[in-house]
PDB file of C-alpha atoms in Angstrom:
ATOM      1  CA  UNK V  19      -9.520-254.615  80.505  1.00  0.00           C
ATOM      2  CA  UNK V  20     -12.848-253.402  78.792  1.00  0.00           C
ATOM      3  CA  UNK V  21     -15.683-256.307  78.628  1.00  0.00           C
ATOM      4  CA  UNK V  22     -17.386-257.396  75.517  1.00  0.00           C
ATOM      5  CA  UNK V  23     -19.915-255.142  76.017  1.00  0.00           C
ATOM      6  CA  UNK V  24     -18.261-252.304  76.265  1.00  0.00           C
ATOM      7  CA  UNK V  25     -16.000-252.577  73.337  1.00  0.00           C
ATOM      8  CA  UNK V  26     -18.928-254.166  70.907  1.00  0.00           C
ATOM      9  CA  UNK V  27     -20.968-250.613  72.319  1.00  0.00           C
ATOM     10  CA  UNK V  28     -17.926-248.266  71.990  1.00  0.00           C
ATOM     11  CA  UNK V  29     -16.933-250.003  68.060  1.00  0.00           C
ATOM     12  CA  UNK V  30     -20.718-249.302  66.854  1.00  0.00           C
ATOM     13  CA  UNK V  31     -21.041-245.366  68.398  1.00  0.00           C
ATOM     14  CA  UNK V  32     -17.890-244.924  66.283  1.00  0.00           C
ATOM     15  CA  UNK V  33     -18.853-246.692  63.320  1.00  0.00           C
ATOM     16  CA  UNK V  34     -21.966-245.022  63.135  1.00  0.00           C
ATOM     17  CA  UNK V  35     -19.918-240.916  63.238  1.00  0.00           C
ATOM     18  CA  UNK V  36     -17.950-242.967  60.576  1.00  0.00           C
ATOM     19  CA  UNK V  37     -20.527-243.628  58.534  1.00  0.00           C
ATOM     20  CA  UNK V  38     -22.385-239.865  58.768  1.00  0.00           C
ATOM     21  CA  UNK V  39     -18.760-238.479  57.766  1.00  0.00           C
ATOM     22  CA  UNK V  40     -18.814-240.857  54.887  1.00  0.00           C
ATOM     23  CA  UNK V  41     -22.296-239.373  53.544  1.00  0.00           C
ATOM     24  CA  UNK V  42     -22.172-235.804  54.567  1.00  0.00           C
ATOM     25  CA  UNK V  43     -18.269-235.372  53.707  1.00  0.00           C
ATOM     26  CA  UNK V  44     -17.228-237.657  51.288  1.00  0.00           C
ATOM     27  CA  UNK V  45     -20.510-237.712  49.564  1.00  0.00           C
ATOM     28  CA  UNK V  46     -20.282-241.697  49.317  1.00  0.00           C
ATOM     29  CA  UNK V  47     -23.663-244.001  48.955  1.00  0.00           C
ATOM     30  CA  UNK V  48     -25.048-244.312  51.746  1.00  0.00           C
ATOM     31  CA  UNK V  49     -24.979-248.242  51.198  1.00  0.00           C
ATOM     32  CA  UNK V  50     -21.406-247.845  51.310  1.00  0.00           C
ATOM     33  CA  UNK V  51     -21.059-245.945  54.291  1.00  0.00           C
ATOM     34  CA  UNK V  52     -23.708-248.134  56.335  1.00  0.00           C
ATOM     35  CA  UNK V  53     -21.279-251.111  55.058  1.00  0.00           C
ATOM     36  CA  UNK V  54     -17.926-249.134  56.149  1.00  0.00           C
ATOM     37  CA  UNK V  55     -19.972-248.207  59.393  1.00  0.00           C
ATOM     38  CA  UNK V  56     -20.401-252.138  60.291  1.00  0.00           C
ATOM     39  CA  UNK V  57     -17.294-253.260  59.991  1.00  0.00           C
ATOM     40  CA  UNK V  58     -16.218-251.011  61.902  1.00  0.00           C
ATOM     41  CA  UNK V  59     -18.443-252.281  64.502  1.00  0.00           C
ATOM     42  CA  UNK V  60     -17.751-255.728  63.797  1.00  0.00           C
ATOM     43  CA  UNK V  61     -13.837-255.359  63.945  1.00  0.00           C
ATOM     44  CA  UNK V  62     -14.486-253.963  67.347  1.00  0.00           C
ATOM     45  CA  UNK V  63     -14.705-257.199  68.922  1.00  0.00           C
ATOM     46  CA  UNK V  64     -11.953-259.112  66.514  1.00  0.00           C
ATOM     47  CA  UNK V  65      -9.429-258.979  68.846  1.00  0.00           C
ATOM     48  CA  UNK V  66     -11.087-260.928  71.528  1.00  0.00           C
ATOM     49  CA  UNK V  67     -11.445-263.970  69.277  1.00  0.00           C
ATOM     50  CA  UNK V  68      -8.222-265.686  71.349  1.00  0.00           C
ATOM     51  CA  UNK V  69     -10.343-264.690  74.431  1.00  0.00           C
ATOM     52  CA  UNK V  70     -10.403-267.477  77.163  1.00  0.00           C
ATOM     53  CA  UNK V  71     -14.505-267.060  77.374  1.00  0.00           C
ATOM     54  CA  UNK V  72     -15.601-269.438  75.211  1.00  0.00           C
ATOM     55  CA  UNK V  73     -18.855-266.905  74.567  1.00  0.00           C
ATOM     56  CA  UNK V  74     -17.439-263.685  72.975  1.00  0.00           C
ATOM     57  CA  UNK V  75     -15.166-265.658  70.685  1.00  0.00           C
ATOM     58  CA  UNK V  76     -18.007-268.153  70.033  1.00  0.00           C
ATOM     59  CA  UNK V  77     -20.331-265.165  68.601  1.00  0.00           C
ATOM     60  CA  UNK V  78     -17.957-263.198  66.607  1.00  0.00           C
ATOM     61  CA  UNK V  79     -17.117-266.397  64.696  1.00  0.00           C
ATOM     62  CA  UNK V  80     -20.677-267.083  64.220  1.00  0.00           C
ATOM     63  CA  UNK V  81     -20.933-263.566  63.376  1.00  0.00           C
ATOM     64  CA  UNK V  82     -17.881-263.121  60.876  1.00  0.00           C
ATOM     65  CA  UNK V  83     -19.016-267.075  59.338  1.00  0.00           C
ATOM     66  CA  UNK V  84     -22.331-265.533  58.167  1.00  0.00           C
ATOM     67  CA  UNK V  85     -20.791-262.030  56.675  1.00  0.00           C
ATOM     68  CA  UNK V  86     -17.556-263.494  54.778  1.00  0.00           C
ATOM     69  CA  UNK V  87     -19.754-265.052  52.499  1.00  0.00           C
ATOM     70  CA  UNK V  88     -22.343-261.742  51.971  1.00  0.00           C
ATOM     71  CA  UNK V  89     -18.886-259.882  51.049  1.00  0.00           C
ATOM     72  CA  UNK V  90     -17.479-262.305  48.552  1.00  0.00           C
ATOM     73  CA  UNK V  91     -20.844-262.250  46.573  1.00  0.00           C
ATOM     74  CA  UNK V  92     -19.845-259.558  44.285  1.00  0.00           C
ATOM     75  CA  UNK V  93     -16.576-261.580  43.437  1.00  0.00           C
ATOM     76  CA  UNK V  94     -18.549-264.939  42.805  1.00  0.00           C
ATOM     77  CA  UNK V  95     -20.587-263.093  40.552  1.00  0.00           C
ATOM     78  CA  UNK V  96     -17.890-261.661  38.277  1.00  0.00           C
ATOM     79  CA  UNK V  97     -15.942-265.150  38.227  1.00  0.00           C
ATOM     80  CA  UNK V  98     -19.252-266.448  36.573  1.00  0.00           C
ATOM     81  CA  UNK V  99     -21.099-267.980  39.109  1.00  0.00           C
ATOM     82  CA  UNK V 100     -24.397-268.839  38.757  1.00  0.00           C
ATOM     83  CA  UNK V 101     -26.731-268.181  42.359  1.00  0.00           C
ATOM     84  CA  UNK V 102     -26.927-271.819  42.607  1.00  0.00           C
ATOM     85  CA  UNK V 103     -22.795-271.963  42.864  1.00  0.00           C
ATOM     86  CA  UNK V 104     -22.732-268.991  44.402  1.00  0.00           C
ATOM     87  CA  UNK V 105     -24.680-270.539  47.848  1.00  0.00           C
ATOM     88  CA  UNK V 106     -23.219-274.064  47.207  1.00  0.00           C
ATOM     89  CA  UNK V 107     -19.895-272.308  48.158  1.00  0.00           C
ATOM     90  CA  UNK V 108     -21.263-269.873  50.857  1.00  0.00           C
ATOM     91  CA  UNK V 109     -22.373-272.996  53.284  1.00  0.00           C
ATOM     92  CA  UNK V 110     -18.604-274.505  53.314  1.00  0.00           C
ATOM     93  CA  UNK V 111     -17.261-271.096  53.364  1.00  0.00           C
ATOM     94  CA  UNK V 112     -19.677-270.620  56.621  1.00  0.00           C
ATOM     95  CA  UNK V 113     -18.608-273.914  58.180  1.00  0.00           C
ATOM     96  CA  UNK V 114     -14.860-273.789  57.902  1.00  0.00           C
ATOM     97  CA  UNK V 115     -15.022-270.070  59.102  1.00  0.00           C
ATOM     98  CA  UNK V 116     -17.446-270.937  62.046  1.00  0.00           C
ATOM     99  CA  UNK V 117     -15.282-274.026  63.248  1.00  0.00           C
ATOM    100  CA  UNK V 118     -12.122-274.506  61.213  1.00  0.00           C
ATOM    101  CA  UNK V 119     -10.719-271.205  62.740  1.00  0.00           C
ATOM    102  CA  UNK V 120     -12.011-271.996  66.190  1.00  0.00           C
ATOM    103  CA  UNK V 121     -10.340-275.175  66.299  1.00  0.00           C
ATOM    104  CA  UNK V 122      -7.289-272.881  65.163  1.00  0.00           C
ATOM    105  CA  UNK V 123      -7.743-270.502  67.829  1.00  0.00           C
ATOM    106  CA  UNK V 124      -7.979-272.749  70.540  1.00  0.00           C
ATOM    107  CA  UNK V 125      -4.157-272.862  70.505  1.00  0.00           C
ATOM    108  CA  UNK V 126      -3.805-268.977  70.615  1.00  0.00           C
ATOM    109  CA  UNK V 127      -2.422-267.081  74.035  1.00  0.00           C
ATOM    110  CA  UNK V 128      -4.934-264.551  75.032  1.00  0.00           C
ATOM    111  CA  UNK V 129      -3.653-261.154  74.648  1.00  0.00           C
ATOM    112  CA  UNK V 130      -0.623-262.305  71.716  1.00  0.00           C
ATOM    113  CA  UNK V 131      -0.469-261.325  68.636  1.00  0.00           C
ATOM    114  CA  UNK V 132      -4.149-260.822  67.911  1.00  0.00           C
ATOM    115  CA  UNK V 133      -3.796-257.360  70.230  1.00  0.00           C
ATOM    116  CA  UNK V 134      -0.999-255.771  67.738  1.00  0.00           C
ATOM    117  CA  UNK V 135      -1.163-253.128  65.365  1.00  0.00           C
ATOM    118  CA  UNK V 136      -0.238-255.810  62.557  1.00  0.00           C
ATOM    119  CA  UNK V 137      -3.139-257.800  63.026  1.00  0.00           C
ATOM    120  CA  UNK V 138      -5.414-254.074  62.881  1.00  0.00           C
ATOM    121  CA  UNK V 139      -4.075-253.586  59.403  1.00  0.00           C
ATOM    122  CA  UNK V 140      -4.605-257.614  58.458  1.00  0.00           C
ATOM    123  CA  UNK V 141      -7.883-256.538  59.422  1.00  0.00           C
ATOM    124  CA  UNK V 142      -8.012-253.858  57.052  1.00  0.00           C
ATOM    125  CA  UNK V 143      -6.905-255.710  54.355  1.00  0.00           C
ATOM    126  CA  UNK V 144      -9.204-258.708  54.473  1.00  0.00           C
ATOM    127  CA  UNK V 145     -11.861-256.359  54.847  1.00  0.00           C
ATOM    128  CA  UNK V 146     -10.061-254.775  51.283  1.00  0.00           C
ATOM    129  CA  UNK V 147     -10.226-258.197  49.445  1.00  0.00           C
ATOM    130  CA  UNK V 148     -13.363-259.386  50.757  1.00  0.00           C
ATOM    131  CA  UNK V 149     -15.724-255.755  49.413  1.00  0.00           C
ATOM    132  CA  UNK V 150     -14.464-256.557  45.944  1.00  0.00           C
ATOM    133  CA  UNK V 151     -15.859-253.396  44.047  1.00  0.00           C
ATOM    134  CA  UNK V 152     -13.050-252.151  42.237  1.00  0.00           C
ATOM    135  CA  UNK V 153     -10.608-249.743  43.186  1.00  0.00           C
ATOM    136  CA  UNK V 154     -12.664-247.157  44.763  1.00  0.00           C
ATOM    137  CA  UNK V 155     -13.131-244.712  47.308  1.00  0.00           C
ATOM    138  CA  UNK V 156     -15.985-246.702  49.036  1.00  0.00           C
ATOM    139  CA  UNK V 157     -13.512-249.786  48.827  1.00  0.00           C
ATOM    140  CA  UNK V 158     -10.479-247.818  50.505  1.00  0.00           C
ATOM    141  CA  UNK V 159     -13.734-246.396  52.953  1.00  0.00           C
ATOM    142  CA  UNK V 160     -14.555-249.853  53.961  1.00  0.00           C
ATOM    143  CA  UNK V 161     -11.207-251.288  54.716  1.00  0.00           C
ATOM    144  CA  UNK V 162     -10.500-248.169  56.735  1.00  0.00           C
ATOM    145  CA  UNK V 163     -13.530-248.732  58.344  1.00  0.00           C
ATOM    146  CA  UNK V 164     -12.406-252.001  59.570  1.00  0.00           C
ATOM    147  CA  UNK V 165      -9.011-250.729  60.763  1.00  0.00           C
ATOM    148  CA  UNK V 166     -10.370-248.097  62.978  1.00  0.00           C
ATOM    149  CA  UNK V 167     -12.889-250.579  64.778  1.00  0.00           C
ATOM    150  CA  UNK V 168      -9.760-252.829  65.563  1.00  0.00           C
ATOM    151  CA  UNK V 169      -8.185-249.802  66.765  1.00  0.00           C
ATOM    152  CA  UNK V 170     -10.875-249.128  68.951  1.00  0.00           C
ATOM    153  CA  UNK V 171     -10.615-252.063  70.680  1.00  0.00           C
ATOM    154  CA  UNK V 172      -6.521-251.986  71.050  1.00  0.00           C
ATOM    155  CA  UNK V 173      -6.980-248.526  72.702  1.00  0.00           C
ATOM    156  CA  UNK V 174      -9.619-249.454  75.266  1.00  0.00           C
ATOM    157  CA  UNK V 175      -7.556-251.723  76.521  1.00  0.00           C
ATOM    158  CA  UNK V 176      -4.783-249.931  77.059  1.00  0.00           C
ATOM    159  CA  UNK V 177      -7.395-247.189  78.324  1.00  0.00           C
ATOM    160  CA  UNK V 178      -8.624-250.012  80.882  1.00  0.00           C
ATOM    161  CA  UNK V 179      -5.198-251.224  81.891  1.00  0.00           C
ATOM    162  CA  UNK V 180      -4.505-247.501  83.539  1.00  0.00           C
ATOM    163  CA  UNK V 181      -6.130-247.624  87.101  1.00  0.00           C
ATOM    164  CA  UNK V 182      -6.736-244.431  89.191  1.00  0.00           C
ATOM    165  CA  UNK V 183      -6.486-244.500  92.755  1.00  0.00           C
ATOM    166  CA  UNK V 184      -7.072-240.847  94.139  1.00  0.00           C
ATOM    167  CA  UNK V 185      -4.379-238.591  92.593  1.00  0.00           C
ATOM    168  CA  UNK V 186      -2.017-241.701  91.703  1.00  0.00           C
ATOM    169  CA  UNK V 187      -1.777-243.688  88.600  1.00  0.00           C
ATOM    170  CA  UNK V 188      -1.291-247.426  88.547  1.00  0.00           C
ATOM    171  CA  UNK V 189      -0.244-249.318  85.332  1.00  0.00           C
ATOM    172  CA  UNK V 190      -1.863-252.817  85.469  1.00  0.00           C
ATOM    173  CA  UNK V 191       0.577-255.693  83.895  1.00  0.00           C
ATOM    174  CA  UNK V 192      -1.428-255.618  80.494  1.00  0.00           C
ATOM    175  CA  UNK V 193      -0.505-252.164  80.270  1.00  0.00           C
ATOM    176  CA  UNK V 194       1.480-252.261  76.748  1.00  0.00           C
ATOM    177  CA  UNK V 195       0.221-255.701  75.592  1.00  0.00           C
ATOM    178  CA  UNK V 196      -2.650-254.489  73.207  1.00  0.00           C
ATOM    179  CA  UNK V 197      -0.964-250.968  71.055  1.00  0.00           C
ATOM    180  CA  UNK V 198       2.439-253.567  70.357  1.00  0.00           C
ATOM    181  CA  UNK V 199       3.905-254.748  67.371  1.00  0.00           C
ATOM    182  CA  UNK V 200       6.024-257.979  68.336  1.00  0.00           C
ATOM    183  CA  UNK V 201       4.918-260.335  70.911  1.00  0.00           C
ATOM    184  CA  UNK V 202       6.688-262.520  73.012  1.00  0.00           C
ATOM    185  CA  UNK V 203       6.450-265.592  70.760  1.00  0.00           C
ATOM    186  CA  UNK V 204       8.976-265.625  67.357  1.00  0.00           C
ATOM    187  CA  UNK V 205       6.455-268.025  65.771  1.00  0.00           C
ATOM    188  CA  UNK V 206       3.437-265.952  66.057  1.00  0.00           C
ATOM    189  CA  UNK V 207       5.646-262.535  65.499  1.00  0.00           C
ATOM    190  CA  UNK V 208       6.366-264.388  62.412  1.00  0.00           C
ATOM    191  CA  UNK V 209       3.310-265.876  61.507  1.00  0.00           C
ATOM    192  CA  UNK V 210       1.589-262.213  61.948  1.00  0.00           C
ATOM    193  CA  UNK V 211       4.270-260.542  59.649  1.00  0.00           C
ATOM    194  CA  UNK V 212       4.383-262.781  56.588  1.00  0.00           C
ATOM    195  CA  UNK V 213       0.338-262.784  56.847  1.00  0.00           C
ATOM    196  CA  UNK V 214       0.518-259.032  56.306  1.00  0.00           C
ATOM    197  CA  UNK V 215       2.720-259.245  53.683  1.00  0.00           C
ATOM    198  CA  UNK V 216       1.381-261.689  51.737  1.00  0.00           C
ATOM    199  CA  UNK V 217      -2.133-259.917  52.218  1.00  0.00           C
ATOM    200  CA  UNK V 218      -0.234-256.722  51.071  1.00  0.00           C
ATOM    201  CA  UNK V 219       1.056-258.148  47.603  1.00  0.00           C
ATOM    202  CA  UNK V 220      -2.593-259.582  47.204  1.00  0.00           C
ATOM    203  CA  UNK V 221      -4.249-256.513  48.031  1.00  0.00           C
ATOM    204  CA  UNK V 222      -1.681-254.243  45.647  1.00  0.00           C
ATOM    205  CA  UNK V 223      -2.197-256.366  42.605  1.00  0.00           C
ATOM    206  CA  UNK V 224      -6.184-257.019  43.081  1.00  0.00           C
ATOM    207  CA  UNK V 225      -7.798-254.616  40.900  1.00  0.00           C
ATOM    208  CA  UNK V 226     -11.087-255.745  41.541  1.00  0.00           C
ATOM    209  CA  UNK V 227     -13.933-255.830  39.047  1.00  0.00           C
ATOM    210  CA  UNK V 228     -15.491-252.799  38.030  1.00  0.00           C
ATOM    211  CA  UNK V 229     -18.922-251.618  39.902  1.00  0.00           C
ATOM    212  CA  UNK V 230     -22.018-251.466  37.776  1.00  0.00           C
ATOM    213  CA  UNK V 231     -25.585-251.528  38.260  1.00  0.00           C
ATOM    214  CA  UNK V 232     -27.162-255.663  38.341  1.00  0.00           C
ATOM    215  CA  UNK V 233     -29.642-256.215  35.651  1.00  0.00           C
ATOM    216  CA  UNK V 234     -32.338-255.901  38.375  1.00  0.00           C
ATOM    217  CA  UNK V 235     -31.630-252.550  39.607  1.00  0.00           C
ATOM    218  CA  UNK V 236     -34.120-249.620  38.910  1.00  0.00           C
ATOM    219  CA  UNK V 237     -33.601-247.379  36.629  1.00  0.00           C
ATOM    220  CA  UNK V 238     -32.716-243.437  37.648  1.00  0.00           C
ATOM    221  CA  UNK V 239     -35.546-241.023  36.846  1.00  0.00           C
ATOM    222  CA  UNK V 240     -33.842-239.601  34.332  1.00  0.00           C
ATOM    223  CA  UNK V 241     -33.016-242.815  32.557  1.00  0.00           C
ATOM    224  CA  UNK V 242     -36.497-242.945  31.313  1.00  0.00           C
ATOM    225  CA  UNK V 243     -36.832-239.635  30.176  1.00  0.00           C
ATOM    226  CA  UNK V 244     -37.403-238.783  26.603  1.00  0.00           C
ATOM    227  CA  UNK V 245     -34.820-236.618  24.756  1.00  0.00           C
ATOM    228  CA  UNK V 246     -36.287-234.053  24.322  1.00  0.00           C
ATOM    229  CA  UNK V 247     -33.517-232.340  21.588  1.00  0.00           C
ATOM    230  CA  UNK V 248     -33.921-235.138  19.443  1.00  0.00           C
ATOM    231  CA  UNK V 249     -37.253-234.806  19.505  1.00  0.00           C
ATOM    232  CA  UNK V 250     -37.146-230.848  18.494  1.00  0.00           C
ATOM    233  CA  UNK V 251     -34.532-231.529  15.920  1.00  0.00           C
ATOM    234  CA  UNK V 252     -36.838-233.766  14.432  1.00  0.00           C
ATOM    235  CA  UNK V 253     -40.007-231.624  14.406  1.00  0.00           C
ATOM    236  CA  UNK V 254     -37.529-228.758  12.690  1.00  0.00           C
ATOM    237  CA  UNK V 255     -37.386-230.686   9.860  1.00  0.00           C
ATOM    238  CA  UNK V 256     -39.444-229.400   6.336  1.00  0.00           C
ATOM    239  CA  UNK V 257     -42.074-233.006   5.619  1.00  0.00           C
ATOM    240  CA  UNK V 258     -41.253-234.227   1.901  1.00  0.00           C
ATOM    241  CA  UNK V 259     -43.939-235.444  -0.432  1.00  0.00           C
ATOM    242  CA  UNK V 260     -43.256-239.678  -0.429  1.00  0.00           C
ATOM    243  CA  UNK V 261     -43.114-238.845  -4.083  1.00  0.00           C
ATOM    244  CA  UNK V 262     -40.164-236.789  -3.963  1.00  0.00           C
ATOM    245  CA  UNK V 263     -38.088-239.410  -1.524  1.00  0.00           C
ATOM    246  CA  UNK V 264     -38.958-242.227  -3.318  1.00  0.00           C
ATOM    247  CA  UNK V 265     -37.706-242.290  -6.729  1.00  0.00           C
ATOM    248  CA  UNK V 266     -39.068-244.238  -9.493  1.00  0.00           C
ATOM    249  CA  UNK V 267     -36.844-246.778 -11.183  1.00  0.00           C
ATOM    250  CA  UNK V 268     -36.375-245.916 -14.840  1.00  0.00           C
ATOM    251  CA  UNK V 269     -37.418-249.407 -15.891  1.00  0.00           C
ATOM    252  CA  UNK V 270     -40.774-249.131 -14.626  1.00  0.00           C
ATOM    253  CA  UNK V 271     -41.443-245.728 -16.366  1.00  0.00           C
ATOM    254  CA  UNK V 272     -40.448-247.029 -19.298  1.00  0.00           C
ATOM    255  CA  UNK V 273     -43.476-250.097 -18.842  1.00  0.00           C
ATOM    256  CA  UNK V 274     -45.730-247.410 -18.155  1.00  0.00           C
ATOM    257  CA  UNK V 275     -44.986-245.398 -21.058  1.00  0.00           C
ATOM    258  CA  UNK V 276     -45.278-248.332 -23.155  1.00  0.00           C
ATOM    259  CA  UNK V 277     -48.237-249.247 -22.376  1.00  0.00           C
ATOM    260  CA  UNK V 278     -49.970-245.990 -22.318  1.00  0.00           C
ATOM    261  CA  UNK V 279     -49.426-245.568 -26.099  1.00  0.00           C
ATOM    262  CA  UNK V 280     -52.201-245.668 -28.409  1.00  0.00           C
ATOM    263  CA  UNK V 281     -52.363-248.764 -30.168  1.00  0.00           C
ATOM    264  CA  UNK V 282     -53.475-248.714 -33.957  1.00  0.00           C
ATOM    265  CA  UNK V 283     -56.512-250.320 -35.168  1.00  0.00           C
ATOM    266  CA  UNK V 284     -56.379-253.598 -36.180  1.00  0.00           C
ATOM    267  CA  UNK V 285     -58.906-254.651 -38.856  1.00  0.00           C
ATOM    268  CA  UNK V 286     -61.264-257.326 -38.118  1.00  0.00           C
ATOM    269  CA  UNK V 287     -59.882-260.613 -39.136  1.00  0.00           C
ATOM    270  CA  UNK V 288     -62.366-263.527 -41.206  1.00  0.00           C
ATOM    271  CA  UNK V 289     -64.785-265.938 -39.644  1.00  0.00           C
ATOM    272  CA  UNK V 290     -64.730-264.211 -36.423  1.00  0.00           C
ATOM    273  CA  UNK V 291     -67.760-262.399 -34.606  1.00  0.00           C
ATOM    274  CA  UNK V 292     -67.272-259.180 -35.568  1.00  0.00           C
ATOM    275  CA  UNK V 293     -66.656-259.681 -38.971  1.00  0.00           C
ATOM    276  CA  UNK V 294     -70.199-261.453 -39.304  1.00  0.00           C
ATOM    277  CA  UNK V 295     -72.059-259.044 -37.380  1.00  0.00           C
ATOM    278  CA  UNK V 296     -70.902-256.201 -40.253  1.00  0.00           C
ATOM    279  CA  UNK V 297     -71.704-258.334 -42.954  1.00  0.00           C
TER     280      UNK V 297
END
């Protein structure tokens, strides 16, 4: 069968065309696509995680511990988690990823149900729930992403279990045990099938939050623009004397009538000044 290095190399070439038709045909961010593009690269080397080398399995854990976490930061943030929260869950997440499931996985056969087309499209599906942005094309882009990485990996193997001698073909034993969709054991058959389901329902009801820009983002050029048409419809516009827009109330005319009249003359009264400067 192909060696780690070999499927983590063959999973990134193909992630990366993935990506480039994601921004030059589907016209998706190129965020997006460089997202879609890496799990795709990533999922390359899922399979091996019930490996019997202790190393491959040991970094892809590590690996998939310190992305989980990255993903589900968009859905922490719409449930109303502070940053604070938001990390405070991250580090348990990381830990029960990094070596909850490898305690779990130490009881896995090597080459069960982990090689099966189920467990591509559980892939799929996680990668669905975890890149919580709605539902979207660069959602859908992601998950499919995902899928075809895992694929990747099923088909080299069955590529690798073919052996040419000369003009002859040979078909090793693990010929068949990768592209399969029951294994030989009912528990894990069973154990694969109801995960898939119950990811299914999940995935078919999540609607996800809706994608919008964080406060922090940057503005678009055009954002800041200034509208111009207002500004024309506005300079249209005939200026009106203050005069004419603000009217008067008719009490204060009235005051100001009143006391513009001419007031008669009074005559001078007795004892005061005036009266004893004309005498």
């Amino acid at each position: 069968m192909a060696g780690f290095h070999t499927h983590i190399t063959v999973s990134t070439v193909v992630g990366a065309a993935y990506a480039f038709v994601g921004v030059n045909v589907l016209n998706l961010p190129l965020s997006t696509c460089a997202i879609g593009g890496g799990l795709c690269s990533i999922a390359g080397i899922m399979p091996d995680l019930d490996s019997d080398h202790a190393i491959p399995a040991r970094e892809t854990l590590s690996f998939l511990a310190a992305v989980a976490p990255m993903l589900l930061f968009y859905r922490f943030h719409y449930e109303g988690l502070a940053t604070e929260n938001i990390l405070l869950f991250g580090a348990p997440l990381y830990l029960l990823i990094r070596f909850g499931c490898g305690q779990m996985l130490r009881v896995s056969v090597h080459r069960g149900m982990f090689h099966s087309l189920p467990a591509a499209a559980i892939a799929g599906l996680i990668a669905y729930c975890l890149c919580d942005t709605g539902v979207s094309t660069g959602r859908n882009f992601k998950a499919v992403g995902a899928t075809i990485g895992y694929l990747v990996h099923l088909l080299l193997d069955e590529i690798w279990a073919v052996e040419f001698s000369g003009v002859h073909l040979r078909l090793k034993k693990s010929f068949g045990t990768a592209m399969k969709f029951f294994g030989n054991s009912p528990q894990a058959n069973s154990g694969t099938w109801a995960l898939l389901a119950g990811l299914s329902f999940f995935a078919a009801h999540d609607q996800g939050h809706p994608e919008i820009a964080a406060p922090f983002m940057r503005a678009n050029p055009g954002q800041l623009e200034p509208n111009r048409a207002a500004i024309r419809n506005l300079s249209d516009e005939p200026i009106r004397p203050a005069s004419a827009s603000i009217p008067s109330p008719p009490l204060m005319n009235t005051r100001i009538q009143m006391n513009t009249r001419q007031q008669p003359a009074q005559p001078p009264r007795h004892g005061s000044r005036t009266d004893a400067h004309w005498r």
